[in-house]
Amino acid sequence: MMNYDRLKIQFPLCLCTDINKELFENIIEGNYCVSKTILDELIGVNSIQLNCDKDLFIFDVTGAFNAEKGSLGLINQNNILTVLEKVKNLRFVDFNPKEVIEQAKVFLCDITQDITVNSDIETILFGLKERLQINSGKYYIKKYENSGISVAPIAKSKKENLIIYPKYHQLRKAKQKQLREIIGYEYLSQCKNILRFELQLKSYKEIRHYFKLEKNQEIMLKDLLMSSENPLITKLAELGICEDNMDE
């Protein structure tokens, strides 16, 4: 089952009722965004917009928005209705989540897999970085925050990025205090051996490529959630990494 740590979704504004326009700021004529002041109070919400020119409601959320005790909240086909209910319950607009699933499209996504490892995570990351160097002619292999690794194509036309990092280190940051309280400190301790793999697809072209969609095919939320393709595994295989490379 595909898991996502980030989804930026759009759906027709005609599916929305009771639009709370006083909570939006008019950034450009006909386009409204929820202010940063409000967003800063909402864990896991990057943006909420009304595009009146194109008649779209747009929101960008992460797994943290869906987190609960004992869960980091990765988004998938089993909990997407819950995620949409939570967006609805923010009361910026009202909508029917089941109708939205049928018509929603995806702007960008972060496909995510958390792997529990038995060996020292730092040792595993060092080994992965060594193996990844064979791809240095096509990719920038850089240090990522929390002792992680970032693998980004050198070609500017490719809008994707693979990051690999120890989730526990990220959760220990001061700005993650609210998330720690939500998931619970008992579960936090269980995250010490979690190595996160995240493929960030930042354009329609990359999403269509990895999900094997036709050129110009609409990128529907329900299709991505139900897809039998696994872009993350595909990317790792391209880079010469497989589960046998790691001690699980």
mmCIF file of C-alpha atoms in Angstrom:
data_model
loop_
_atom_site.group_PDB
_atom_site.id
_atom_site.type_symbol
_atom_site.label_atom_id
_atom_site.label_comp_id
_atom_site.label_asym_id
_atom_site.label_seq_id
_atom_site.Cartn_x
_atom_site.Cartn_y
_atom_site.Cartn_z
ATOM 1 C CA MET A 1 0.000 0.000 0.000
ATOM 2 C CA MET A 2 1.331 3.406 -0.990
ATOM 3 C CA ASN A 3 2.008 5.860 1.838
ATOM 4 C CA TYR A 4 2.435 9.606 1.479
ATOM 5 C CA ASP A 5 3.987 12.092 3.859
ATOM 6 C CA ARG A 6 2.825 15.009 1.740
ATOM 7 C CA LEU A 7 0.011 15.627 -0.713
ATOM 8 C CA LYS A 8 -0.943 18.840 -2.463
ATOM 9 C CA ILE A 9 -4.490 18.380 -3.704
ATOM 10 C CA GLN A 10 -6.985 20.389 -5.727
ATOM 11 C CA PHE A 11 -10.676 19.888 -6.376
ATOM 12 C CA PRO A 12 -13.461 21.956 -7.969
ATOM 13 C CA LEU A 13 -14.659 24.884 -5.907
ATOM 14 C CA CYS A 14 -18.225 23.931 -6.794
ATOM 15 C CA LEU A 15 -17.881 21.038 -4.316
ATOM 16 C CA CYS A 16 -17.381 23.559 -1.510
ATOM 17 C CA THR A 17 -20.075 25.262 0.516
ATOM 18 C CA ASP A 18 -19.956 27.734 3.410
ATOM 19 C CA ILE A 19 -16.670 29.296 2.307
ATOM 20 C CA ASN A 20 -15.234 31.318 5.200
ATOM 21 C CA LYS A 21 -13.666 34.050 3.071
ATOM 22 C CA GLU A 22 -12.810 36.230 6.058
ATOM 23 C CA LEU A 23 -10.172 33.621 6.983
ATOM 24 C CA PHE A 24 -8.432 34.043 3.609
ATOM 25 C CA GLU A 25 -6.200 36.843 2.392
ATOM 26 C CA ASN A 26 -6.554 38.172 -1.163
ATOM 27 C CA ILE A 27 -3.010 37.693 -2.469
ATOM 28 C CA ILE A 28 -3.692 38.251 -6.180
ATOM 29 C CA GLU A 29 -7.005 39.256 -7.693
ATOM 30 C CA GLY A 30 -9.262 36.220 -7.450
ATOM 31 C CA ASN A 31 -6.777 34.128 -5.474
ATOM 32 C CA TYR A 32 -6.950 33.732 -1.710
ATOM 33 C CA CYS A 33 -4.673 32.058 0.832
ATOM 34 C CA VAL A 34 -5.012 31.321 4.524
ATOM 35 C CA SER A 35 -2.531 33.566 6.328
ATOM 36 C CA LYS A 36 0.767 32.271 7.688
ATOM 37 C CA THR A 37 -0.334 33.364 11.162
ATOM 38 C CA ILE A 38 -3.247 30.924 11.033
ATOM 39 C CA LEU A 39 -1.232 28.162 9.337
ATOM 40 C CA ASP A 40 1.434 28.343 12.039
ATOM 41 C CA GLU A 41 -1.208 27.184 14.510
ATOM 42 C CA LEU A 42 -2.079 24.128 12.401
ATOM 43 C CA ILE A 43 0.338 21.224 12.584
ATOM 44 C CA GLY A 44 1.052 19.589 9.239
ATOM 45 C CA VAL A 45 -0.738 22.151 7.033
ATOM 46 C CA ASN A 46 1.502 23.898 4.480
ATOM 47 C CA SER A 47 -1.138 25.901 2.637
ATOM 48 C CA ILE A 48 -4.855 26.343 1.990
ATOM 49 C CA GLN A 49 -5.969 28.319 -1.053
ATOM 50 C CA LEU A 50 -8.959 29.399 -3.076
ATOM 51 C CA ASN A 51 -8.199 29.882 -6.755
ATOM 52 C CA CYS A 52 -11.311 31.663 -7.912
ATOM 53 C CA ASP A 53 -9.916 32.201 -11.428
ATOM 54 C CA LYS A 54 -9.760 28.444 -11.980
ATOM 55 C CA ASP A 55 -12.558 27.608 -9.531
ATOM 56 C CA LEU A 56 -10.367 25.392 -7.353
ATOM 57 C CA PHE A 57 -9.902 24.676 -3.664
ATOM 58 C CA ILE A 58 -6.290 23.701 -2.991
ATOM 59 C CA PHE A 59 -4.646 22.360 0.141
ATOM 60 C CA ASP A 60 -1.208 21.005 0.985
ATOM 61 C CA VAL A 61 -0.848 18.743 4.034
ATOM 62 C CA THR A 62 1.734 16.391 5.522
ATOM 63 C CA GLY A 63 1.460 13.211 7.536
ATOM 64 C CA ALA A 64 1.822 15.227 10.734
ATOM 65 C CA PHE A 65 -1.660 16.627 10.061
ATOM 66 C CA ASN A 66 -3.013 13.089 10.357
ATOM 67 C CA ALA A 67 -0.787 11.956 13.247
ATOM 68 C CA GLU A 68 -2.283 10.457 16.391
ATOM 69 C CA LYS A 69 -1.103 8.513 19.399
ATOM 70 C CA GLY A 70 1.130 5.708 18.169
ATOM 71 C CA SER A 71 1.130 6.862 14.534
ATOM 72 C CA LEU A 72 3.120 9.337 12.414
ATOM 73 C CA GLY A 73 0.055 9.764 10.205
ATOM 74 C CA LEU A 74 1.287 8.728 6.768
ATOM 75 C CA ILE A 75 -1.566 9.171 4.289
ATOM 76 C CA ASN A 76 -2.907 6.211 2.301
ATOM 77 C CA GLN A 77 -6.072 4.704 0.815
ATOM 78 C CA ASN A 78 -7.220 3.482 4.233
ATOM 79 C CA ASN A 79 -7.211 6.884 5.932
ATOM 80 C CA ILE A 80 -7.737 9.412 3.130
ATOM 81 C CA LEU A 81 -11.376 9.923 4.167
ATOM 82 C CA THR A 82 -10.200 10.734 7.695
ATOM 83 C CA VAL A 83 -7.683 13.237 6.310
ATOM 84 C CA LEU A 84 -10.376 14.943 4.231
ATOM 85 C CA GLU A 85 -12.703 15.038 7.237
ATOM 86 C CA LYS A 86 -9.949 16.766 9.208
ATOM 87 C CA VAL A 87 -9.485 19.342 6.438
ATOM 88 C CA LYS A 88 -13.239 19.901 6.423
ATOM 89 C CA ASN A 89 -13.267 20.275 10.214
ATOM 90 C CA LEU A 90 -10.814 23.181 9.977
ATOM 91 C CA ARG A 91 -13.944 25.074 8.850
ATOM 92 C CA PHE A 92 -12.364 27.132 6.084
ATOM 93 C CA VAL A 93 -14.831 25.504 3.688
ATOM 94 C CA ASP A 94 -17.375 22.703 3.880
ATOM 95 C CA PHE A 95 -17.488 19.744 1.473
ATOM 96 C CA ASN A 96 -18.418 16.087 1.145
ATOM 97 C CA PRO A 97 -15.191 14.018 1.452
ATOM 98 C CA LYS A 98 -16.596 11.133 -0.621
ATOM 99 C CA GLU A 99 -17.401 13.490 -3.494
ATOM 100 C CA VAL A 100 -13.958 15.050 -3.229
ATOM 101 C CA ILE A 101 -12.156 11.694 -3.525
ATOM 102 C CA GLU A 102 -13.869 11.120 -6.880
ATOM 103 C CA GLN A 103 -12.776 14.468 -8.343
ATOM 104 C CA ALA A 104 -9.582 15.489 -6.534
ATOM 105 C CA LYS A 105 -6.312 15.823 -8.442
ATOM 106 C CA VAL A 106 -2.742 15.871 -7.147
ATOM 107 C CA PHE A 107 -0.189 18.671 -7.689
ATOM 108 C CA LEU A 108 2.740 17.034 -5.915
ATOM 109 C CA CYS A 109 3.421 14.180 -3.523
ATOM 110 C CA ASP A 110 6.043 12.679 -1.222
ATOM 111 C CA ILE A 111 5.938 8.870 -1.382
ATOM 112 C CA THR A 112 7.221 7.506 1.901
ATOM 113 C CA GLN A 113 8.355 4.258 3.462
ATOM 114 C CA ASP A 114 9.517 3.843 7.060
ATOM 115 C CA ILE A 115 11.805 0.864 7.604
ATOM 116 C CA THR A 116 12.690 -0.461 11.048
ATOM 117 C CA VAL A 117 16.337 -1.526 11.059
ATOM 118 C CA ASN A 118 18.199 -3.681 13.548
ATOM 119 C CA SER A 119 21.679 -2.329 12.872
ATOM 120 C CA ASP A 120 23.084 1.087 13.774
ATOM 121 C CA ILE A 121 21.334 3.660 11.576
ATOM 122 C CA GLU A 122 24.444 5.819 11.176
ATOM 123 C CA THR A 123 26.374 2.795 9.872
ATOM 124 C CA ILE A 124 23.584 1.979 7.415
ATOM 125 C CA LEU A 125 23.467 5.582 6.168
ATOM 126 C CA PHE A 126 27.236 5.600 5.668
ATOM 127 C CA GLY A 127 27.015 2.387 3.648
ATOM 128 C CA LEU A 128 24.141 3.726 1.550
ATOM 129 C CA LYS A 129 26.030 6.931 0.812
ATOM 130 C CA GLU A 130 29.046 4.903 -0.324
ATOM 131 C CA ARG A 131 26.901 2.836 -2.706
ATOM 132 C CA LEU A 132 25.102 5.914 -4.006
ATOM 133 C CA GLN A 133 28.370 7.497 -5.139
ATOM 134 C CA ILE A 134 28.328 5.341 -8.276
ATOM 135 C CA ASN A 135 25.416 7.552 -9.397
ATOM 136 C CA SER A 136 27.291 10.821 -8.841
ATOM 137 C CA GLY A 137 27.503 11.464 -12.583
ATOM 138 C CA LYS A 138 23.722 11.862 -12.752
ATOM 139 C CA TYR A 139 22.816 12.934 -9.218
ATOM 140 C CA TYR A 140 23.893 15.335 -6.531
ATOM 141 C CA ILE A 141 24.563 13.165 -3.463
ATOM 142 C CA LYS A 142 24.419 15.549 -0.516
ATOM 143 C CA LYS A 143 24.135 15.521 3.230
ATOM 144 C CA TYR A 144 20.565 16.002 4.420
ATOM 145 C CA GLU A 145 19.480 17.237 7.826
ATOM 146 C CA ASN A 146 19.483 14.804 10.752
ATOM 147 C CA SER A 147 22.493 12.878 9.351
ATOM 148 C CA GLY A 148 20.479 11.956 6.274
ATOM 149 C CA ILE A 149 21.170 11.786 2.543
ATOM 150 C CA SER A 150 19.654 13.770 -0.330
ATOM 151 C CA VAL A 151 19.762 12.414 -3.893
ATOM 152 C CA ALA A 152 18.669 14.953 -6.525
ATOM 153 C CA PRO A 153 19.097 14.735 -10.319
ATOM 154 C CA ILE A 154 21.718 17.011 -11.840
ATOM 155 C CA ALA A 155 19.393 17.605 -14.801
ATOM 156 C CA LYS A 156 17.338 20.709 -14.008
ATOM 157 C CA SER A 157 14.405 19.340 -15.990
ATOM 158 C CA LYS A 158 13.841 16.619 -13.387
ATOM 159 C CA LYS A 159 11.783 17.825 -10.418
ATOM 160 C CA GLU A 160 12.330 15.046 -7.914
ATOM 161 C CA ASN A 161 14.355 14.386 -4.794
ATOM 162 C CA LEU A 162 15.024 11.256 -2.749
ATOM 163 C CA ILE A 163 15.822 11.757 0.918
ATOM 164 C CA ILE A 164 16.854 9.099 3.422
ATOM 165 C CA TYR A 165 17.131 9.984 7.089
ATOM 166 C CA PRO A 166 16.645 8.733 10.662
ATOM 167 C CA LYS A 167 13.123 9.776 11.624
ATOM 168 C CA TYR A 168 13.877 9.866 15.348
ATOM 169 C CA HIS A 169 16.468 12.624 14.935
ATOM 170 C CA GLN A 170 13.906 14.781 13.140
ATOM 171 C CA LEU A 171 11.263 14.149 15.794
ATOM 172 C CA ARG A 172 13.670 15.309 18.516
ATOM 173 C CA LYS A 173 13.884 18.825 17.074
ATOM 174 C CA ALA A 174 12.396 21.630 19.145
ATOM 175 C CA LYS A 175 9.880 22.541 16.428
ATOM 176 C CA GLN A 176 8.490 18.988 16.561
ATOM 177 C CA LYS A 177 7.378 19.257 20.196
ATOM 178 C CA GLN A 178 3.674 19.350 19.322
ATOM 179 C CA LEU A 179 4.023 16.288 17.085
ATOM 180 C CA ARG A 180 5.867 14.406 19.839
ATOM 181 C CA GLU A 181 3.018 15.126 22.230
ATOM 182 C CA ILE A 182 0.475 13.883 19.688
ATOM 183 C CA ILE A 183 2.193 10.574 18.904
ATOM 184 C CA GLY A 184 3.188 10.013 22.533
ATOM 185 C CA TYR A 185 6.609 9.589 24.098
ATOM 186 C CA GLU A 186 6.250 5.821 24.329
ATOM 187 C CA TYR A 187 5.855 5.639 20.558
ATOM 188 C CA LEU A 188 8.636 8.193 20.106
ATOM 189 C CA SER A 189 11.083 5.763 21.702
ATOM 190 C CA GLN A 190 9.978 3.126 19.172
ATOM 191 C CA CYS A 191 11.012 5.468 16.357
ATOM 192 C CA LYS A 192 14.712 5.235 17.243
ATOM 193 C CA ASN A 193 15.269 2.500 14.664
ATOM 194 C CA ILE A 194 13.128 3.989 11.891
ATOM 195 C CA LEU A 195 14.932 4.884 8.672
ATOM 196 C CA ARG A 196 12.693 6.968 6.429
ATOM 197 C CA PHE A 197 12.829 6.852 2.622
ATOM 198 C CA GLU A 198 10.970 9.658 0.884
ATOM 199 C CA LEU A 199 10.639 10.303 -2.849
ATOM 200 C CA GLN A 200 9.470 13.855 -3.474
ATOM 201 C CA LEU A 201 7.785 14.276 -6.859
ATOM 202 C CA LYS A 202 7.413 17.967 -7.623
ATOM 203 C CA SER A 203 5.922 18.094 -11.107
ATOM 204 C CA TYR A 204 3.172 16.515 -13.168
ATOM 205 C CA LYS A 205 5.832 15.088 -15.474
ATOM 206 C CA GLU A 206 7.596 13.207 -12.670
ATOM 207 C CA ILE A 207 4.350 11.919 -11.154
ATOM 208 C CA ARG A 208 3.193 10.611 -14.531
ATOM 209 C CA HIS A 209 6.587 9.012 -15.145
ATOM 210 C CA TYR A 210 6.783 7.109 -11.860
ATOM 211 C CA PHE A 211 3.128 6.076 -11.817
ATOM 212 C CA LYS A 212 3.283 5.114 -15.506
ATOM 213 C CA LEU A 213 0.470 7.447 -16.512
ATOM 214 C CA GLU A 214 -0.108 8.581 -20.085
ATOM 215 C CA LYS A 215 1.196 11.955 -21.223
ATOM 216 C CA ASN A 216 -1.348 14.650 -20.251
ATOM 217 C CA GLN A 217 -3.402 12.094 -18.285
ATOM 218 C CA GLU A 218 -5.185 13.661 -15.323
ATOM 219 C CA ILE A 219 -3.439 12.864 -12.042
ATOM 220 C CA MET A 220 -6.360 11.748 -9.919
ATOM 221 C CA LEU A 221 -5.983 11.301 -6.177
ATOM 222 C CA LYS A 222 -7.863 7.997 -6.153
ATOM 223 C CA ASP A 223 -5.605 6.595 -8.907
ATOM 224 C CA LEU A 224 -2.440 7.400 -6.966
ATOM 225 C CA LEU A 225 -3.832 5.933 -3.769
ATOM 226 C CA MET A 226 -4.876 2.698 -5.499
ATOM 227 C CA SER A 227 -1.904 2.407 -7.841
ATOM 228 C CA SER A 228 -0.061 -0.897 -8.110
ATOM 229 C CA GLU A 229 3.105 0.995 -9.059
ATOM 230 C CA ASN A 230 5.682 1.735 -6.378
ATOM 231 C CA PRO A 231 7.729 4.783 -7.431
ATOM 232 C CA LEU A 232 9.934 4.617 -4.354
ATOM 233 C CA ILE A 233 11.030 1.026 -5.036
ATOM 234 C CA THR A 234 11.546 1.940 -8.700
ATOM 235 C CA LYS A 235 13.801 4.855 -7.754
ATOM 236 C CA LEU A 236 15.806 2.826 -5.251
ATOM 237 C CA ALA A 237 16.317 0.080 -7.836
ATOM 238 C CA GLU A 238 17.556 2.682 -10.345
ATOM 239 C CA LEU A 239 20.110 3.764 -7.742
ATOM 240 C CA GLY A 240 21.211 0.215 -6.975
ATOM 241 C CA ILE A 241 19.564 -0.003 -3.561
ATOM 242 C CA CYS A 242 17.305 -2.849 -2.484
ATOM 243 C CA GLU A 243 16.097 -4.270 0.824
ATOM 244 C CA ASP A 244 18.957 -6.772 0.790
ATOM 245 C CA ASN A 245 21.313 -3.810 1.218
ATOM 246 C CA MET A 246 19.872 -3.134 4.666
ATOM 247 C CA ASP A 247 19.515 -5.061 7.881
ATOM 248 C CA GLU A 248 15.816 -5.004 8.707
#
